[in-house]
JSON list of C-alpha atoms in Angstrom, two decimals:
[
{"chain": "A", "resi": 27, "resn": "UNK", "atom": "CA", "xyz": [-34.92, 194.28, -8.39]},
{"chain": "A", "resi": 28, "resn": "UNK", "atom": "CA", "xyz": [-31.52, 192.84, -8.81]},
{"chain": "A", "resi": 29, "resn": "UNK", "atom": "CA", "xyz": [-29.30, 192.99, -12.05]},
{"chain": "A", "resi": 30, "resn": "UNK", "atom": "CA", "xyz": [-27.55, 189.84, -13.75]},
{"chain": "A", "resi": 31, "resn": "UNK", "atom": "CA", "xyz": [-25.36, 189.50, -11.38]},
{"chain": "A", "resi": 32, "resn": "UNK", "atom": "CA", "xyz": [-28.14, 189.38, -8.28]},
{"chain": "A", "resi": 33, "resn": "UNK", "atom": "CA", "xyz": [-27.30, 192.44, -7.02]},
{"chain": "A", "resi": 34, "resn": "UNK", "atom": "CA", "xyz": [-29.23, 195.60, -5.61]},
{"chain": "A", "resi": 35, "resn": "UNK", "atom": "CA", "xyz": [-28.86, 199.33, -5.71]},
{"chain": "A", "resi": 36, "resn": "UNK", "atom": "CA", "xyz": [-27.45, 198.77, -2.44]},
{"chain": "A", "resi": 37, "resn": "UNK", "atom": "CA", "xyz": [-24.99, 196.29, -3.75]},
{"chain": "A", "resi": 38, "resn": "UNK", "atom": "CA", "xyz": [-23.73, 199.03, -6.38]},
{"chain": "A", "resi": 39, "resn": "UNK", "atom": "CA", "xyz": [-24.09, 202.12, -3.53]},
{"chain": "A", "resi": 40, "resn": "UNK", "atom": "CA", "xyz": [-20.62, 203.90, -3.22]},
{"chain": "A", "resi": 41, "resn": "UNK", "atom": "CA", "xyz": [-21.68, 206.53, -0.49]},
{"chain": "A", "resi": 42, "resn": "UNK", "atom": "CA", "xyz": [-23.60, 206.37, 2.78]},
{"chain": "A", "resi": 43, "resn": "UNK", "atom": "CA", "xyz": [-25.34, 209.18, 1.17]},
{"chain": "A", "resi": 44, "resn": "UNK", "atom": "CA", "xyz": [-26.65, 206.70, -1.42]},
{"chain": "A", "resi": 45, "resn": "UNK", "atom": "CA", "xyz": [-27.64, 204.10, 0.89]},
{"chain": "A", "resi": 46, "resn": "UNK", "atom": "CA", "xyz": [-29.59, 206.52, 2.87]},
{"chain": "A", "resi": 47, "resn": "UNK", "atom": "CA", "xyz": [-31.26, 207.90, 0.24]},
{"chain": "A", "resi": 48, "resn": "UNK", "atom": "CA", "xyz": [-32.67, 204.22, -0.93]},
{"chain": "A", "resi": 49, "resn": "UNK", "atom": "CA", "xyz": [-32.64, 203.15, 2.44]},
{"chain": "A", "resi": 50, "resn": "UNK", "atom": "CA", "xyz": [-35.19, 206.24, 3.29]},
{"chain": "A", "resi": 51, "resn": "UNK", "atom": "CA", "xyz": [-38.03, 204.66, 0.79]},
{"chain": "A", "resi": 52, "resn": "UNK", "atom": "CA", "xyz": [-37.93, 201.69, 2.68]},
{"chain": "A", "resi": 53, "resn": "UNK", "atom": "CA", "xyz": [-40.31, 200.57, 5.55]},
{"chain": "A", "resi": 54, "resn": "UNK", "atom": "CA", "xyz": [-38.67, 199.27, 8.41]},
{"chain": "A", "resi": 55, "resn": "UNK", "atom": "CA", "xyz": [-39.40, 195.46, 7.53]},
{"chain": "A", "resi": 56, "resn": "UNK", "atom": "CA", "xyz": [-38.46, 195.97, 3.98]},
{"chain": "A", "resi": 57, "resn": "UNK", "atom": "CA", "xyz": [-34.88, 197.54, 5.12]},
{"chain": "A", "resi": 58, "resn": "UNK", "atom": "CA", "xyz": [-34.38, 194.23, 6.76]},
{"chain": "A", "resi": 59, "resn": "UNK", "atom": "CA", "xyz": [-34.83, 192.34, 3.56]},
{"chain": "A", "resi": 60, "resn": "UNK", "atom": "CA", "xyz": [-32.94, 194.97, 1.30]},
{"chain": "A", "resi": 61, "resn": "UNK", "atom": "CA", "xyz": [-29.73, 194.81, 3.29]},
{"chain": "A", "resi": 62, "resn": "UNK", "atom": "CA", "xyz": [-30.09, 190.45, 3.84]},
{"chain": "A", "resi": 63, "resn": "UNK", "atom": "CA", "xyz": [-30.27, 189.88, -0.21]},
{"chain": "A", "resi": 64, "resn": "UNK", "atom": "CA", "xyz": [-27.38, 188.25, -1.53]},
{"chain": "A", "resi": 65, "resn": "UNK", "atom": "CA", "xyz": [-25.83, 188.56, -4.99]},
{"chain": "A", "resi": 66, "resn": "UNK", "atom": "CA", "xyz": [-24.93, 185.24, -6.93]},
{"chain": "A", "resi": 67, "resn": "UNK", "atom": "CA", "xyz": [-21.73, 185.24, -5.03]},
{"chain": "A", "resi": 68, "resn": "UNK", "atom": "CA", "xyz": [-23.71, 185.08, -1.88]},
{"chain": "A", "resi": 69, "resn": "UNK", "atom": "CA", "xyz": [-22.33, 188.89, -0.71]},
{"chain": "A", "resi": 70, "resn": "UNK", "atom": "CA", "xyz": [-24.95, 191.50, 0.66]},
{"chain": "A", "resi": 71, "resn": "UNK", "atom": "CA", "xyz": [-24.50, 195.24, 0.50]},
{"chain": "A", "resi": 72, "resn": "UNK", "atom": "CA", "xyz": [-22.62, 194.66, 3.94]},
{"chain": "A", "resi": 73, "resn": "UNK", "atom": "CA", "xyz": [-20.02, 192.07, 2.33]},
{"chain": "A", "resi": 74, "resn": "UNK", "atom": "CA", "xyz": [-19.20, 194.59, -0.55]},
{"chain": "A", "resi": 75, "resn": "UNK", "atom": "CA", "xyz": [-18.65, 197.80, 1.96]},
{"chain": "A", "resi": 76, "resn": "UNK", "atom": "CA", "xyz": [-16.40, 195.48, 4.07]},
{"chain": "A", "resi": 77, "resn": "UNK", "atom": "CA", "xyz": [-14.49, 194.52, 1.18]},
{"chain": "A", "resi": 78, "resn": "UNK", "atom": "CA", "xyz": [-14.00, 198.45, 0.01]},
{"chain": "A", "resi": 79, "resn": "UNK", "atom": "CA", "xyz": [-13.70, 199.03, 3.59]},
{"chain": "A", "resi": 80, "resn": "UNK", "atom": "CA", "xyz": [-16.08, 201.62, 3.61]},
{"chain": "A", "resi": 81, "resn": "UNK", "atom": "CA", "xyz": [-17.28, 202.02, 7.16]},
{"chain": "A", "resi": 82, "resn": "UNK", "atom": "CA", "xyz": [-19.85, 204.78, 6.14]},
{"chain": "A", "resi": 83, "resn": "UNK", "atom": "CA", "xyz": [-21.38, 202.53, 4.38]},
{"chain": "A", "resi": 84, "resn": "UNK", "atom": "CA", "xyz": [-21.58, 199.61, 6.98]},
{"chain": "A", "resi": 85, "resn": "UNK", "atom": "CA", "xyz": [-23.07, 202.57, 9.46]},
{"chain": "A", "resi": 86, "resn": "UNK", "atom": "CA", "xyz": [-25.48, 203.57, 7.42]},
{"chain": "A", "resi": 87, "resn": "UNK", "atom": "CA", "xyz": [-26.82, 199.87, 6.38]},
{"chain": "A", "resi": 88, "resn": "UNK", "atom": "CA", "xyz": [-26.85, 198.62, 10.22]},
{"chain": "A", "resi": 89, "resn": "UNK", "atom": "CA", "xyz": [-28.12, 201.96, 11.45]},
{"chain": "A", "resi": 90, "resn": "UNK", "atom": "CA", "xyz": [-31.26, 202.02, 9.73]},
{"chain": "A", "resi": 91, "resn": "UNK", "atom": "CA", "xyz": [-32.25, 199.07, 11.68]},
{"chain": "A", "resi": 92, "resn": "UNK", "atom": "CA", "xyz": [-34.93, 199.88, 14.50]},
{"chain": "A", "resi": 93, "resn": "UNK", "atom": "CA", "xyz": [-35.06, 198.43, 17.93]},
{"chain": "A", "resi": 94, "resn": "UNK", "atom": "CA", "xyz": [-36.02, 194.67, 17.97]},
{"chain": "A", "resi": 95, "resn": "UNK", "atom": "CA", "xyz": [-35.47, 194.30, 14.03]},
{"chain": "A", "resi": 96, "resn": "UNK", "atom": "CA", "xyz": [-33.56, 190.75, 13.47]},
{"chain": "A", "resi": 97, "resn": "UNK", "atom": "CA", "xyz": [-30.78, 191.03, 11.28]},
{"chain": "A", "resi": 98, "resn": "UNK", "atom": "CA", "xyz": [-27.79, 188.42, 12.35]},
{"chain": "A", "resi": 99, "resn": "UNK", "atom": "CA", "xyz": [-24.78, 189.11, 10.30]},
{"chain": "A", "resi": 100, "resn": "UNK", "atom": "CA", "xyz": [-23.17, 186.17, 11.69]},
{"chain": "A", "resi": 101, "resn": "UNK", "atom": "CA", "xyz": [-25.63, 183.81, 9.68]},
{"chain": "A", "resi": 102, "resn": "UNK", "atom": "CA", "xyz": [-25.41, 185.63, 6.22]},
{"chain": "A", "resi": 103, "resn": "UNK", "atom": "CA", "xyz": [-22.12, 184.33, 4.49]},
{"chain": "A", "resi": 104, "resn": "UNK", "atom": "CA", "xyz": [-20.73, 184.69, 1.03]},
{"chain": "A", "resi": 105, "resn": "UNK", "atom": "CA", "xyz": [-20.59, 181.34, -0.68]},
{"chain": "A", "resi": 106, "resn": "UNK", "atom": "CA", "xyz": [-16.77, 181.51, 0.52]},
{"chain": "A", "resi": 107, "resn": "UNK", "atom": "CA", "xyz": [-18.31, 181.15, 3.86]},
{"chain": "A", "resi": 108, "resn": "UNK", "atom": "CA", "xyz": [-17.20, 184.58, 4.81]},
{"chain": "A", "resi": 109, "resn": "UNK", "atom": "CA", "xyz": [-19.58, 187.41, 6.98]},
{"chain": "A", "resi": 110, "resn": "UNK", "atom": "CA", "xyz": [-18.76, 190.54, 6.23]},
{"chain": "A", "resi": 111, "resn": "UNK", "atom": "CA", "xyz": [-16.64, 191.29, 10.12]},
{"chain": "A", "resi": 112, "resn": "UNK", "atom": "CA", "xyz": [-14.42, 188.06, 8.41]},
{"chain": "A", "resi": 113, "resn": "UNK", "atom": "CA", "xyz": [-13.70, 189.99, 4.77]},
{"chain": "A", "resi": 114, "resn": "UNK", "atom": "CA", "xyz": [-13.03, 193.22, 6.63]},
{"chain": "A", "resi": 115, "resn": "UNK", "atom": "CA", "xyz": [-10.41, 191.46, 9.39]},
{"chain": "A", "resi": 116, "resn": "UNK", "atom": "CA", "xyz": [-8.55, 189.78, 6.48]},
{"chain": "A", "resi": 117, "resn": "UNK", "atom": "CA", "xyz": [-8.36, 192.58, 4.17]},
{"chain": "A", "resi": 118, "resn": "UNK", "atom": "CA", "xyz": [-7.19, 194.75, 7.54]},
{"chain": "A", "resi": 119, "resn": "UNK", "atom": "CA", "xyz": [-10.20, 197.38, 7.19]},
{"chain": "A", "resi": 120, "resn": "UNK", "atom": "CA", "xyz": [-10.09, 198.51, 11.19]},
{"chain": "A", "resi": 121, "resn": "UNK", "atom": "CA", "xyz": [-12.50, 201.21, 11.45]},
{"chain": "A", "resi": 122, "resn": "UNK", "atom": "CA", "xyz": [-14.96, 199.16, 8.79]},
{"chain": "A", "resi": 123, "resn": "UNK", "atom": "CA", "xyz": [-14.91, 196.20, 11.38]},
{"chain": "A", "resi": 124, "resn": "UNK", "atom": "CA", "xyz": [-15.13, 198.23, 14.46]},
{"chain": "A", "resi": 125, "resn": "UNK", "atom": "CA", "xyz": [-18.23, 199.89, 12.50]},
{"chain": "A", "resi": 126, "resn": "UNK", "atom": "CA", "xyz": [-19.85, 196.03, 12.29]},
{"chain": "A", "resi": 127, "resn": "UNK", "atom": "CA", "xyz": [-19.51, 195.62, 15.53]},
{"chain": "A", "resi": 128, "resn": "UNK", "atom": "CA", "xyz": [-20.53, 198.78, 16.80]},
{"chain": "A", "resi": 129, "resn": "UNK", "atom": "CA", "xyz": [-23.42, 198.97, 15.26]},
{"chain": "A", "resi": 130, "resn": "UNK", "atom": "CA", "xyz": [-24.38, 195.12, 16.15]},
{"chain": "A", "resi": 131, "resn": "UNK", "atom": "CA", "xyz": [-26.35, 193.91, 19.34]},
{"chain": "A", "resi": 132, "resn": "UNK", "atom": "CA", "xyz": [-23.92, 192.36, 22.00]},
{"chain": "A", "resi": 133, "resn": "UNK", "atom": "CA", "xyz": [-25.23, 188.88, 21.18]},
{"chain": "A", "resi": 134, "resn": "UNK", "atom": "CA", "xyz": [-24.54, 189.37, 17.65]},
{"chain": "A", "resi": 135, "resn": "UNK", "atom": "CA", "xyz": [-21.02, 190.84, 18.01]},
{"chain": "A", "resi": 136, "resn": "UNK", "atom": "CA", "xyz": [-20.12, 187.44, 20.21]},
{"chain": "A", "resi": 137, "resn": "UNK", "atom": "CA", "xyz": [-21.34, 185.67, 17.48]},
{"chain": "A", "resi": 138, "resn": "UNK", "atom": "CA", "xyz": [-19.44, 187.23, 14.78]},
{"chain": "A", "resi": 139, "resn": "UNK", "atom": "CA", "xyz": [-15.95, 186.86, 16.72]},
{"chain": "A", "resi": 140, "resn": "UNK", "atom": "CA", "xyz": [-16.76, 183.12, 17.97]},
{"chain": "A", "resi": 141, "resn": "UNK", "atom": "CA", "xyz": [-17.97, 180.72, 15.30]},
{"chain": "A", "resi": 142, "resn": "UNK", "atom": "CA", "xyz": [-20.81, 178.45, 16.66]},
{"chain": "A", "resi": 143, "resn": "UNK", "atom": "CA", "xyz": [-18.04, 175.21, 16.20]},
{"chain": "A", "resi": 144, "resn": "UNK", "atom": "CA", "xyz": [-15.89, 177.41, 18.84]},
{"chain": "A", "resi": 145, "resn": "UNK", "atom": "CA", "xyz": [-13.29, 178.28, 16.21]},
{"chain": "A", "resi": 146, "resn": "UNK", "atom": "CA", "xyz": [-12.16, 182.40, 16.20]},
{"chain": "A", "resi": 147, "resn": "UNK", "atom": "CA", "xyz": [-13.34, 183.24, 12.57]},
{"chain": "A", "resi": 148, "resn": "UNK", "atom": "CA", "xyz": [-12.72, 186.95, 12.44]},
{"chain": "A", "resi": 149, "resn": "UNK", "atom": "CA", "xyz": [-9.54, 186.66, 14.73]},
{"chain": "A", "resi": 150, "resn": "UNK", "atom": "CA", "xyz": [-8.14, 183.58, 12.86]},
{"chain": "A", "resi": 151, "resn": "UNK", "atom": "CA", "xyz": [-8.48, 185.45, 9.73]},
{"chain": "A", "resi": 152, "resn": "UNK", "atom": "CA", "xyz": [-6.70, 188.66, 11.56]},
{"chain": "A", "resi": 153, "resn": "UNK", "atom": "CA", "xyz": [-4.17, 186.40, 12.52]},
{"chain": "A", "resi": 154, "resn": "UNK", "atom": "CA", "xyz": [-3.16, 184.72, 9.30]},
{"chain": "A", "resi": 155, "resn": "UNK", "atom": "CA", "xyz": [-2.77, 187.95, 7.59]},
{"chain": "A", "resi": 156, "resn": "UNK", "atom": "CA", "xyz": [-0.95, 189.82, 10.45]},
{"chain": "A", "resi": 157, "resn": "UNK", "atom": "CA", "xyz": [-3.29, 192.27, 11.00]},
{"chain": "A", "resi": 158, "resn": "UNK", "atom": "CA", "xyz": [-2.01, 192.44, 14.96]},
{"chain": "A", "resi": 159, "resn": "UNK", "atom": "CA", "xyz": [-4.33, 195.82, 15.44]},
{"chain": "A", "resi": 160, "resn": "UNK", "atom": "CA", "xyz": [-7.52, 194.27, 14.46]},
{"chain": "A", "resi": 161, "resn": "UNK", "atom": "CA", "xyz": [-6.70, 190.90, 16.54]},
{"chain": "A", "resi": 162, "resn": "UNK", "atom": "CA", "xyz": [-6.53, 193.44, 19.76]},
{"chain": "A", "resi": 163, "resn": "UNK", "atom": "CA", "xyz": [-10.08, 195.04, 18.82]},
{"chain": "A", "resi": 164, "resn": "UNK", "atom": "CA", "xyz": [-11.33, 191.28, 18.32]},
{"chain": "A", "resi": 165, "resn": "UNK", "atom": "CA", "xyz": [-9.88, 190.35, 21.50]},
{"chain": "A", "resi": 166, "resn": "UNK", "atom": "CA", "xyz": [-11.29, 193.35, 23.42]},
{"chain": "A", "resi": 167, "resn": "UNK", "atom": "CA", "xyz": [-14.90, 193.08, 22.14]},
{"chain": "A", "resi": 168, "resn": "UNK", "atom": "CA", "xyz": [-14.78, 189.21, 22.92]},
{"chain": "A", "resi": 169, "resn": "UNK", "atom": "CA", "xyz": [-14.05, 190.04, 26.69]},
{"chain": "A", "resi": 170, "resn": "UNK", "atom": "CA", "xyz": [-16.54, 192.57, 26.77]},
{"chain": "A", "resi": 171, "resn": "UNK", "atom": "CA", "xyz": [-19.30, 190.47, 25.31]},
{"chain": "A", "resi": 172, "resn": "UNK", "atom": "CA", "xyz": [-18.32, 187.05, 26.92]},
{"chain": "A", "resi": 173, "resn": "UNK", "atom": "CA", "xyz": [-21.14, 185.05, 28.56]},
{"chain": "A", "resi": 174, "resn": "UNK", "atom": "CA", "xyz": [-19.05, 182.73, 30.49]}
]
């Protein structure tokens, strides 16, 4: 169920406990669908958690996925073309960005840092906004997960 803005209960959740309580009643397949729902602005619950800088909600959203479930956060962009990681980096939410990276598979981590067109989206946003600590963290993840 979505409200008039297209938001679900996960979009509105303000703590990891609320997120966990909602997800507890869903099957693994329903969880992937629930965390992928976009509101009218194209944002998911993960985007919202990144915007407010809540790493606990990020962890709760992503840790509910079981091994083998497909959730590519790089493909889910809001209407401004930004992923949840982009938002966390742009807003200098270090621990939120770290939570996103730690809870994704290596191939998805690399995709979040290096866009398909070769542009380092998250790194570029962090650099533009002078968030050097985030730039350093992303560069380290990029090097750790390089396929070259």
